mmCIF file of C-alpha atoms in Angstrom:
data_model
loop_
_atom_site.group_PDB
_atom_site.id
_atom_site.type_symbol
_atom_site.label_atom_id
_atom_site.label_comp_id
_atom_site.label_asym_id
_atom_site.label_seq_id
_atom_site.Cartn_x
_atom_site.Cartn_y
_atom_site.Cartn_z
ATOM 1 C CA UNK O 1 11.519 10.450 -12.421
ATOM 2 C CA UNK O 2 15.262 10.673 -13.930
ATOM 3 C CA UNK O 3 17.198 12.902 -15.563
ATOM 4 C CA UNK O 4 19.987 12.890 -17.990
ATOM 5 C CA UNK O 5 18.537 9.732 -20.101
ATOM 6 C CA UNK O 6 16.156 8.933 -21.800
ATOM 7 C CA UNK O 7 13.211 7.745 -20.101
ATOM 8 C CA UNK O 8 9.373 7.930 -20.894
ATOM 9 C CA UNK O 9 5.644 7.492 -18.674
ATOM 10 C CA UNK O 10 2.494 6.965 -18.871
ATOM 11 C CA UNK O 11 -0.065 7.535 -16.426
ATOM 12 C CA UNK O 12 -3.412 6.114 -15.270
ATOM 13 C CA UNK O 13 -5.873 6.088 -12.792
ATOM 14 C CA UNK O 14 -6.999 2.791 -11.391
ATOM 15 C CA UNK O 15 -8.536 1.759 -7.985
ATOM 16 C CA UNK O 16 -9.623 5.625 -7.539
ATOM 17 C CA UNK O 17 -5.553 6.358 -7.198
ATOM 18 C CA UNK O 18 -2.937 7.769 -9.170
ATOM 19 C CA UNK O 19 -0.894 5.222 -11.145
ATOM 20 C CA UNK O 20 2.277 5.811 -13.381
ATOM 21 C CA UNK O 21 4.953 3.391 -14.871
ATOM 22 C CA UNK O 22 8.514 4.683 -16.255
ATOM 23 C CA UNK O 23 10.555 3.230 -18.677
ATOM 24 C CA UNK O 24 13.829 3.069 -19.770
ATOM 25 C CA UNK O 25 13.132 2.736 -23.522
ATOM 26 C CA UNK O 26 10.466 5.249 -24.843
ATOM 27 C CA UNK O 27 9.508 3.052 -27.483
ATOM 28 C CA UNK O 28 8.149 0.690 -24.904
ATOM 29 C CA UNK O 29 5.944 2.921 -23.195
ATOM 30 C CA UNK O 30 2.624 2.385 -24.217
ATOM 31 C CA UNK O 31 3.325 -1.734 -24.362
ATOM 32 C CA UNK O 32 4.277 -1.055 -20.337
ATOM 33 C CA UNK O 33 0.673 0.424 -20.128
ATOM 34 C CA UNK O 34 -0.761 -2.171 -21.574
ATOM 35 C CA UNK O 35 0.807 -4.915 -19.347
ATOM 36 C CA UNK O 36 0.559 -2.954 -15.947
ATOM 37 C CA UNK O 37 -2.802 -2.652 -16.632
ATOM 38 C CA UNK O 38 -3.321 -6.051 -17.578
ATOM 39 C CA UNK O 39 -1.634 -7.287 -14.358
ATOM 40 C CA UNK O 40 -4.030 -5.029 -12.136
ATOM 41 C CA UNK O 41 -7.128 -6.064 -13.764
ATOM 42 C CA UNK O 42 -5.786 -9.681 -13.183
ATOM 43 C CA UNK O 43 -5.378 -8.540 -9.365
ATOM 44 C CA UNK O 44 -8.809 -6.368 -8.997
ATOM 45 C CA UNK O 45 -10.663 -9.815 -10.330
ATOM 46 C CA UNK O 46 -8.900 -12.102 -7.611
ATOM 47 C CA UNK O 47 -9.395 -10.304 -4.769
ATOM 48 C CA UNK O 48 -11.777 -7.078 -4.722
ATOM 49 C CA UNK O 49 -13.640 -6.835 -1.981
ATOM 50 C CA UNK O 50 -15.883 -4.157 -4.092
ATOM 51 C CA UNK O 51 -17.035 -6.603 -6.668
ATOM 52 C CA UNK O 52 -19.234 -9.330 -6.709
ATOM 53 C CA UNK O 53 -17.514 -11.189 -9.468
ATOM 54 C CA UNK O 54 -14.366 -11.576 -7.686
ATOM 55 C CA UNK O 55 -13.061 -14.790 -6.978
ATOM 56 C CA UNK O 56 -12.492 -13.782 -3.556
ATOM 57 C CA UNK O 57 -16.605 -12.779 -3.426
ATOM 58 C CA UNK O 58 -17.345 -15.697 -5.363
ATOM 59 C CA UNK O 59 -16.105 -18.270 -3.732
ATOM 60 C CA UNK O 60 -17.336 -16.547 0.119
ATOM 61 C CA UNK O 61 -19.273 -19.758 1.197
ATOM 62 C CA UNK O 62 -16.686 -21.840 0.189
ATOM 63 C CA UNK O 63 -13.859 -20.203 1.682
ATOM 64 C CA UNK O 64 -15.624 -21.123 5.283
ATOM 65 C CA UNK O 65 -15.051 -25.093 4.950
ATOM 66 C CA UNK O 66 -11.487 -24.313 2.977
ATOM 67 C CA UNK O 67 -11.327 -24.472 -0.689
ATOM 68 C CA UNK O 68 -8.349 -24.696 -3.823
ATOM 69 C CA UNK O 69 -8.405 -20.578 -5.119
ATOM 70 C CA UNK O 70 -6.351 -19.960 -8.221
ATOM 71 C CA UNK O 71 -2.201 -19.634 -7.974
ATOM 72 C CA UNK O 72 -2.728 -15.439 -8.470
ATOM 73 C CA UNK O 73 -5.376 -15.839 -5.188
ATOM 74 C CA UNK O 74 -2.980 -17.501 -3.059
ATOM 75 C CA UNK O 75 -0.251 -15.676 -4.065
ATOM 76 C CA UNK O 76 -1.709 -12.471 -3.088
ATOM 77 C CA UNK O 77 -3.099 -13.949 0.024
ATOM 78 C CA UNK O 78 0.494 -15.376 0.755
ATOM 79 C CA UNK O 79 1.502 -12.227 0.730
ATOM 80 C CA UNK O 80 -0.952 -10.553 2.996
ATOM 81 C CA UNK O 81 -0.255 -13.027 5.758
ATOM 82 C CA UNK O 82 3.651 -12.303 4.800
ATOM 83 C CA UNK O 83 3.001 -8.704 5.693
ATOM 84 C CA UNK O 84 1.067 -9.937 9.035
ATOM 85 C CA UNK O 85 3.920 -11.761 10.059
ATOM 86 C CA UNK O 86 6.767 -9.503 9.088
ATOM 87 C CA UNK O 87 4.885 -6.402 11.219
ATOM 88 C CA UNK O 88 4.030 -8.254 14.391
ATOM 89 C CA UNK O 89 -0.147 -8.234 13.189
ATOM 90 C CA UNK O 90 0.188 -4.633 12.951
ATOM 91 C CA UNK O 91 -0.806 -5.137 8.909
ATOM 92 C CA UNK O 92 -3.781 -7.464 8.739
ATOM 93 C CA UNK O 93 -5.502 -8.625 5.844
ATOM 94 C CA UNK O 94 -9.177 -8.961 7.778
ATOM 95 C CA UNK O 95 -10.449 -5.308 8.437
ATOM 96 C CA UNK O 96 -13.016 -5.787 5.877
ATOM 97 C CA UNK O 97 -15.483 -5.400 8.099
ATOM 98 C CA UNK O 98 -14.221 -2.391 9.791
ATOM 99 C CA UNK O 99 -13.649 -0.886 6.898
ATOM 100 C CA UNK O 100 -16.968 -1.509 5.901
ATOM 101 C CA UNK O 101 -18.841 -0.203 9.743
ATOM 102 C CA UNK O 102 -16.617 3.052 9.322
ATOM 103 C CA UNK O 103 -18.012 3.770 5.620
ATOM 104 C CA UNK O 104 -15.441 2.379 3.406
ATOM 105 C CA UNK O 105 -17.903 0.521 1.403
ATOM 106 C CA UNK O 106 -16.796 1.162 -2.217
ATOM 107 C CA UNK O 107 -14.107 2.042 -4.050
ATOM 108 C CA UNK O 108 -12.502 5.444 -2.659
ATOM 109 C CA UNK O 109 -13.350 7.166 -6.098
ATOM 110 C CA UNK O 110 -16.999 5.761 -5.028
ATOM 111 C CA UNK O 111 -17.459 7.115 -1.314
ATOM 112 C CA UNK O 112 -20.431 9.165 -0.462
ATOM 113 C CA UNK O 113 -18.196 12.036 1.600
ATOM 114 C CA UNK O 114 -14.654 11.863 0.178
ATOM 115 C CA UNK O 115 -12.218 14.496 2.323
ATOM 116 C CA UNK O 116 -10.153 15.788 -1.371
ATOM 117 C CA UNK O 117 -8.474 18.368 0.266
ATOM 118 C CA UNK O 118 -5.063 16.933 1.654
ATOM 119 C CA UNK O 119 -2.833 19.906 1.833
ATOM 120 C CA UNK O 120 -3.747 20.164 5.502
ATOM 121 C CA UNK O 121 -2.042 19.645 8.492
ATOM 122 C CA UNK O 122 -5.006 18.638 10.999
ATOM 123 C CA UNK O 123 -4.714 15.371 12.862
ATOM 124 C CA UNK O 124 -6.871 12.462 12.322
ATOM 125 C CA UNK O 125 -8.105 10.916 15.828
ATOM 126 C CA UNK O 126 -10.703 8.232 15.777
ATOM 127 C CA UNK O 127 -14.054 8.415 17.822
ATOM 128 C CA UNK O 128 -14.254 5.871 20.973
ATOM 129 C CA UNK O 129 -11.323 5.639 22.577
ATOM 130 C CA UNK O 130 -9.586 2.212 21.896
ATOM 131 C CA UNK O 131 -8.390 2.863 25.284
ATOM 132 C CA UNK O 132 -12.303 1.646 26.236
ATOM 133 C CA UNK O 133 -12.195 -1.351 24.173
ATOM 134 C CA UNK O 134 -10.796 -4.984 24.863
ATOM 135 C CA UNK O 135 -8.017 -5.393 22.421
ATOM 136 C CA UNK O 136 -9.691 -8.290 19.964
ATOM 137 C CA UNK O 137 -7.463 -11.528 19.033
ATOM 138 C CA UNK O 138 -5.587 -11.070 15.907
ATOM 139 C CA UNK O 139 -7.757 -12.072 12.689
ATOM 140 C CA UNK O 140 -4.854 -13.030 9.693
ATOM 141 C CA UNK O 141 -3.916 -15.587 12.551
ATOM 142 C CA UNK O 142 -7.305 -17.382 11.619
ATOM 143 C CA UNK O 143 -6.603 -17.799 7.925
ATOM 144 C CA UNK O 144 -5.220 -21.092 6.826
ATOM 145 C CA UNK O 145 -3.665 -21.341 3.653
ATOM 146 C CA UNK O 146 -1.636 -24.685 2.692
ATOM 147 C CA UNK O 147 -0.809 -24.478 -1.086
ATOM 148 C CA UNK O 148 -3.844 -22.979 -3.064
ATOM 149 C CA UNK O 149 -6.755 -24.252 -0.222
ATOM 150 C CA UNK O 150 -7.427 -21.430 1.697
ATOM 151 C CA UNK O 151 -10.081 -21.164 4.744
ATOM 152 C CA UNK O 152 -11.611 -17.773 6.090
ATOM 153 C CA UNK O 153 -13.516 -18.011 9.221
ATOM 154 C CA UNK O 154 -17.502 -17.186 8.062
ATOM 155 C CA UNK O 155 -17.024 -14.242 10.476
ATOM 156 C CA UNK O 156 -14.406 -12.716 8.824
ATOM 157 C CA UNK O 157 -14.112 -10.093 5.615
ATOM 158 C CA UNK O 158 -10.884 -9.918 3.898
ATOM 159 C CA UNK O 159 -9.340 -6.921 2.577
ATOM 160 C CA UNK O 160 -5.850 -7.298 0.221
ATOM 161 C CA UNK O 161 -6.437 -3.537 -0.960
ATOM 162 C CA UNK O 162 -2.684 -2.876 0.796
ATOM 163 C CA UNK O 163 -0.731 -5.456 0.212
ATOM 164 C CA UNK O 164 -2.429 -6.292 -3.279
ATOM 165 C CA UNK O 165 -2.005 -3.304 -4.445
ATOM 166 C CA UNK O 166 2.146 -3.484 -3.230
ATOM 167 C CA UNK O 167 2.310 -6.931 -4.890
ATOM 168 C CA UNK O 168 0.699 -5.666 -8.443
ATOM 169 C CA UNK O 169 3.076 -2.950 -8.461
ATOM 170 C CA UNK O 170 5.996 -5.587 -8.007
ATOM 171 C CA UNK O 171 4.622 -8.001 -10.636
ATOM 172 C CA UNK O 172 3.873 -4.979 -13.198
ATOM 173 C CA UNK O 173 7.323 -3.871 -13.352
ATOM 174 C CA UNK O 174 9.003 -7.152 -13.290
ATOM 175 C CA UNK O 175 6.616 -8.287 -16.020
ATOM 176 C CA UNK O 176 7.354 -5.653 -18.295
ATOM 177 C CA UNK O 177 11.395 -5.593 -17.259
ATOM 178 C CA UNK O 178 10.690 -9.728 -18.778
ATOM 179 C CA UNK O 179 8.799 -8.711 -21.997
ATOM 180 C CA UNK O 180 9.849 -5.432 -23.278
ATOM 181 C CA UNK O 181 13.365 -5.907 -22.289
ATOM 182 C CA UNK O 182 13.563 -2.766 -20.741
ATOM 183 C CA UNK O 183 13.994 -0.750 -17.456
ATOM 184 C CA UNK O 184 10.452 -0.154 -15.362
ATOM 185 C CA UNK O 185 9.188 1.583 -12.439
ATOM 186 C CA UNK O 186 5.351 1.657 -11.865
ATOM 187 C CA UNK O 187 3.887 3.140 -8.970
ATOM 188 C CA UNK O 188 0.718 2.611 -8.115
ATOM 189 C CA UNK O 189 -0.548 5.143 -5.646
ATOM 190 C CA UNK O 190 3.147 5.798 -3.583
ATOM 191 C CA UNK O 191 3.837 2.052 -3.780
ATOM 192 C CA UNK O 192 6.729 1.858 -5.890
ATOM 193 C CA UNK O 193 8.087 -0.917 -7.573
ATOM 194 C CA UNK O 194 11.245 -1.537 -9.803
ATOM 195 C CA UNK O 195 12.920 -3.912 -12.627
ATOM 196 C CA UNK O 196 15.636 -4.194 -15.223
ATOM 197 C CA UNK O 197 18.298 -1.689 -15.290
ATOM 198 C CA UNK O 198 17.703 1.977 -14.508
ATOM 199 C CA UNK O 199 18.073 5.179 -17.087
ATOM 200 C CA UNK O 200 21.705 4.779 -15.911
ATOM 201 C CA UNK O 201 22.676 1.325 -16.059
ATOM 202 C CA UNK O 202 21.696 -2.191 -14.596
ATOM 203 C CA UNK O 203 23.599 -0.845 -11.491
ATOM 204 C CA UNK O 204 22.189 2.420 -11.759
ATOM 205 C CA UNK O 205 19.617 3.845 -9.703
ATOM 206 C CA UNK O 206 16.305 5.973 -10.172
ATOM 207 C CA UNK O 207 15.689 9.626 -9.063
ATOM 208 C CA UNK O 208 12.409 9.475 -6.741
ATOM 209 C CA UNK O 209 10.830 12.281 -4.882
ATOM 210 C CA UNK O 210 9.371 11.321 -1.790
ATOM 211 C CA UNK O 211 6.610 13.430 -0.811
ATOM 212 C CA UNK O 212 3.458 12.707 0.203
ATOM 213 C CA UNK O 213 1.073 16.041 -0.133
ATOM 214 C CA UNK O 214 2.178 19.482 -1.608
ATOM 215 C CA UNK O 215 2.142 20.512 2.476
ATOM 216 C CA UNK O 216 4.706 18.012 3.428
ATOM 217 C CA UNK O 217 8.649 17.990 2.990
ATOM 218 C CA UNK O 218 10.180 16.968 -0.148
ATOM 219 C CA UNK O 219 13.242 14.783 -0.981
ATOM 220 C CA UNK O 220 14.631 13.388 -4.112
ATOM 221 C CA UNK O 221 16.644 9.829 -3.377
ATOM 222 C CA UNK O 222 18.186 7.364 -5.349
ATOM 223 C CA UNK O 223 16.303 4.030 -5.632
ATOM 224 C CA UNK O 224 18.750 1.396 -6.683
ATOM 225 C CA UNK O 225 17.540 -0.483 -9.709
ATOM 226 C CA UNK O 226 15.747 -3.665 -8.433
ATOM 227 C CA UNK O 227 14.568 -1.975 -5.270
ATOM 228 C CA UNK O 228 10.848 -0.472 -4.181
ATOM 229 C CA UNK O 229 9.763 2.352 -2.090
ATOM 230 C CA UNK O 230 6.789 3.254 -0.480
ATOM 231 C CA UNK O 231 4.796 6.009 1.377
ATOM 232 C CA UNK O 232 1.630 5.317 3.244
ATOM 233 C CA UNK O 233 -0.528 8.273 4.729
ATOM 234 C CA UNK O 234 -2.983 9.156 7.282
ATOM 235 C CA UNK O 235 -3.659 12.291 5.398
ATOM 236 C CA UNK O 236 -4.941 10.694 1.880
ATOM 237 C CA UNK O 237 -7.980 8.490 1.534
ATOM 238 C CA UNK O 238 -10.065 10.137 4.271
ATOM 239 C CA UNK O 239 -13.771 10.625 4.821
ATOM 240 C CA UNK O 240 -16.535 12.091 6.577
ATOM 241 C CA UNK O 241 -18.801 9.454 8.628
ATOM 242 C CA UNK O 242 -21.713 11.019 11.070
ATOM 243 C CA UNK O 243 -19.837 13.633 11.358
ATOM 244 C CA UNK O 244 -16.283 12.373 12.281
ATOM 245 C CA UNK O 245 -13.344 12.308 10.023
ATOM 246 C CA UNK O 246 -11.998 8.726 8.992
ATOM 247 C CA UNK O 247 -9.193 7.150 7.483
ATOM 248 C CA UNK O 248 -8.266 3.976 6.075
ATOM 249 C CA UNK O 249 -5.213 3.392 8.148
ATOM 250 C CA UNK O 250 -6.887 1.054 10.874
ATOM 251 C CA UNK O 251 -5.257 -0.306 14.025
ATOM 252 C CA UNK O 252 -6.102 -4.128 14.112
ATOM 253 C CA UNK O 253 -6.604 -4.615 17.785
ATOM 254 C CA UNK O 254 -9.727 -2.154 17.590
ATOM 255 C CA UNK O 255 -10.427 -1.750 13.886
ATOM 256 C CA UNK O 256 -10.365 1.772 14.463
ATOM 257 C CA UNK O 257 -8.533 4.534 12.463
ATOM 258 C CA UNK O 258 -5.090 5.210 14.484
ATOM 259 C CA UNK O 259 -4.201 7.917 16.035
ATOM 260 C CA UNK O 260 -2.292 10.398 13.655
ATOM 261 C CA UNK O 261 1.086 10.914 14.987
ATOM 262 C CA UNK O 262 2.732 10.017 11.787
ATOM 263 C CA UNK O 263 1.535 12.134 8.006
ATOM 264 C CA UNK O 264 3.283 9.645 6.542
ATOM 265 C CA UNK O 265 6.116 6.743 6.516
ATOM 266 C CA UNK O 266 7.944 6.110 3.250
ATOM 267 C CA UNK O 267 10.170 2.646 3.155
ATOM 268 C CA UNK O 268 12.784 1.362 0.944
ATOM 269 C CA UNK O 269 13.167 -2.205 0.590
ATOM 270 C CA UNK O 270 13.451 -4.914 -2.357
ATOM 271 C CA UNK O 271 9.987 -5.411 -2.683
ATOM 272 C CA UNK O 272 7.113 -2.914 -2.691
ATOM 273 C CA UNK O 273 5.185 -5.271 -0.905
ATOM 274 C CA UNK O 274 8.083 -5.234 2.137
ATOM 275 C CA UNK O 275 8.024 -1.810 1.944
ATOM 276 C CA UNK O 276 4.120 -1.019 2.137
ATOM 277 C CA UNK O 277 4.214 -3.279 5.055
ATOM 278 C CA UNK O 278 6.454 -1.691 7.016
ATOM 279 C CA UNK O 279 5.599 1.655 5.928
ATOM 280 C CA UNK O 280 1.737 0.912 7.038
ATOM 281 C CA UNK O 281 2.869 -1.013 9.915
ATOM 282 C CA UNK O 282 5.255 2.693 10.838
ATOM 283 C CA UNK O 283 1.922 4.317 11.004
ATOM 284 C CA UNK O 284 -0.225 2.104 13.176
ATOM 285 C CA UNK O 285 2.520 1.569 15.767
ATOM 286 C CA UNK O 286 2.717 5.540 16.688
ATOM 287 C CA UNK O 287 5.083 6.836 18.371
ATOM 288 C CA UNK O 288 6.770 3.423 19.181
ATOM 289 C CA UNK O 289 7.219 3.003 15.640
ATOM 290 C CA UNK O 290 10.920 4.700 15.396
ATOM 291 C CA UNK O 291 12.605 1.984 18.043
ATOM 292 C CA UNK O 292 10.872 -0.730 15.841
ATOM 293 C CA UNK O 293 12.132 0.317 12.717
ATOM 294 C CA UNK O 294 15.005 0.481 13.775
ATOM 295 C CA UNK O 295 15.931 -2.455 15.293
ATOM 296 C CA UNK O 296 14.335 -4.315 12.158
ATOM 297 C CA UNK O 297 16.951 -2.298 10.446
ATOM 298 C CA UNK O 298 14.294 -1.046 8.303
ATOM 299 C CA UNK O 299 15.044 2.257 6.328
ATOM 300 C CA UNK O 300 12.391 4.460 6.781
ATOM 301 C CA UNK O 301 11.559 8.021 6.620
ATOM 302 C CA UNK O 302 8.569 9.600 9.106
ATOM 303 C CA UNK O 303 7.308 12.619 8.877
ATOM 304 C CA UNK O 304 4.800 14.264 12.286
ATOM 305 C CA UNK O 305 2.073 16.501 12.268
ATOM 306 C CA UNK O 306 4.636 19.433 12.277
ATOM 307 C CA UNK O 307 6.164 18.367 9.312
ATOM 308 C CA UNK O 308 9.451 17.612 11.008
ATOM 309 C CA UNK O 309 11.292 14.466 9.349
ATOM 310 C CA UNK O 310 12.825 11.214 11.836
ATOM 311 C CA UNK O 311 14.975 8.544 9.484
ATOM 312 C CA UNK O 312 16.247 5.340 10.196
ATOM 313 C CA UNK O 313 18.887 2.951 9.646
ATOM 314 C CA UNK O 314 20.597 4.422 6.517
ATOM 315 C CA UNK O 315 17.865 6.776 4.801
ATOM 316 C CA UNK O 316 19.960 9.844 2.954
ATOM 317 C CA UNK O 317 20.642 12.796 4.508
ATOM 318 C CA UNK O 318 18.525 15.722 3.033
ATOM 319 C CA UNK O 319 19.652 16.890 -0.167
ATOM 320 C CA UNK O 320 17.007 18.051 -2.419
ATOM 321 C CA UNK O 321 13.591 19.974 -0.613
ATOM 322 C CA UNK O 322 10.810 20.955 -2.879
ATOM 323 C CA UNK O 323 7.437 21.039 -3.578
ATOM 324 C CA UNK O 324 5.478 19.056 -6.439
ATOM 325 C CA UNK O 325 3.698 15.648 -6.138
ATOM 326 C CA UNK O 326 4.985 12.357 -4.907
ATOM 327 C CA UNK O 327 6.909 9.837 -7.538
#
């Protein structure tokens, strides 16, 4: 993750992904475990949708009349909506129960038919046409939250996994920046999230290479310390359902997987959970996705189905290709 200082990482596997954290200060590594891991349990607890001690599963009935959830509950949930509202709706926090229809059920590690290989280059196109379907009205638009009382239509199943899992990485490495007094990155699953100085200084930056499967183009960057990248894919976390291949990136007007025209967006922004946002929002808007990055002034980096690369509004120029795994 950097070179020419001292640095040290540990790595995990939580929520059926891959999970690291980096720090500046090897004595502080296994401490940094021990709080990252602490602040994901904290997060899995509030708002799993594949537990049934979860707050958010525990308090189901209630959450249909409105009721106060704890401050780590709304926060996340604050932060979903956040996401809704930054993308336009393209990221919404209430394809639970798509999820669910097309066979996401349990945890990914969990799933009857997991797809492991993802060195392929195949396209992922959903069955039914959305083309054939009325376009739905936007579910995070029927979520009030005021405070800590939140309400959730009885019709409605939530899903934070995305933006949960963006905000966990942000308060990991910002919680161990606090207590260990030391530089952190943590990424959990290609959301990336940094805090305190990096290996080269408080205005230093961190070496990151952005690539999302061994088949797709590699780059090393610079992530300014304070900053967060991340990559979201159509060609990880897919499965087989009666036959038909399925991912978890859905479009929200038909809850259906999208269409695969992007392998993968990565996004650089100060917060992982900006960047998973835009990077997830990147892949359900298609093709129309470069314009719209680029007027948000987003910077972004796409890469097709042929493996050809599009960037926008300031992403580096190529200057280190490879192979090897993502962050």
């Amino acid at each position: 993750m950097a070179s020419g200082h001292a640095t040290a990482q540990r790595a995990w596997q939580p929520w059926g992904l891959s999970a690291s954290v980096v720090v500046t200060d090897p004595r502080r590594a296994d401490s940094a475990l021990t709080l990252a891991r602490h602040v994901l349990d904290a997060v899995d607890l509030a708002c799993s949708r594949f537990r049934a001690d979860s707050e958010l599963a525990v308090l189901r009935q209630k959450l249909v009349h409105g009721t106060t959830v704890s401050p780590l509950l709304a926060t996340l949930m604050e932060s979903a909506l956040a996401a809704a509202r930054w993308t336009g709706g393209a990221v919404d926090p209430t394809l639970g129960g798509d999820l669910i229809s097309l066979g996401y059920d349990a945890d990914f590690a969990s799933l009857r038919a997991p797809v492991r290989n993802e060195s392929g280059l195949a396209a992922v196109s959903p069955s039914g046409a959305p083309s054939l379907r009325m376009p739905r009205a936007p579910g995070w638009q029927r979520i009030t939250l005021d405070g800590r009382f939140l309400s959730v239509p009885a019709d409605v199943t939530v899903d934070l996994g995305s933006s949960a899992k963006a905000v966990a990485a942000d308060m990991a490495a910002a919680r161990i920046a606090v207590e260990l007094g030391c530089g952190a990155l943590v990424n959990l699953g290609g959301d990336i999230a940094t805090a305190g100085p990096a290996p080269d200084g408080v205005a230093g930056h961190w070496q990151v290479l952005v690539q999302d499967t061994p088949a797709d183009p590699a780059q090393q960057v610079s992530l300014p310390a304070g900053h967060a990248l991340a990559t979201s894919s159509t060609s990880k976390r897919r499965w087989m359902q009666t036959g038909a291949l399925r991912h978890h990136i859905l479009d929200p007007r038909f809850g259906l997987p999208v269409d695969a025209v992007w392998r993968s967006a990565s996004v650089a922004a100060p917060t992982a959970l900006e960047a998973n946002a835009y990077s997830t929002a990147a892949l359900v808007r298609g093709r129309a996705a470069v314009a719209w990055l680029r007027e948000c002034g987003v910077c972004s980096r796409l890469v097709d189905q042929g493996g050809h690369v599009i960037t926008t509004a300031g992403w580096p120029a190529a200057e280190l290709a490879g192979t090897g795994s993502h962050g």
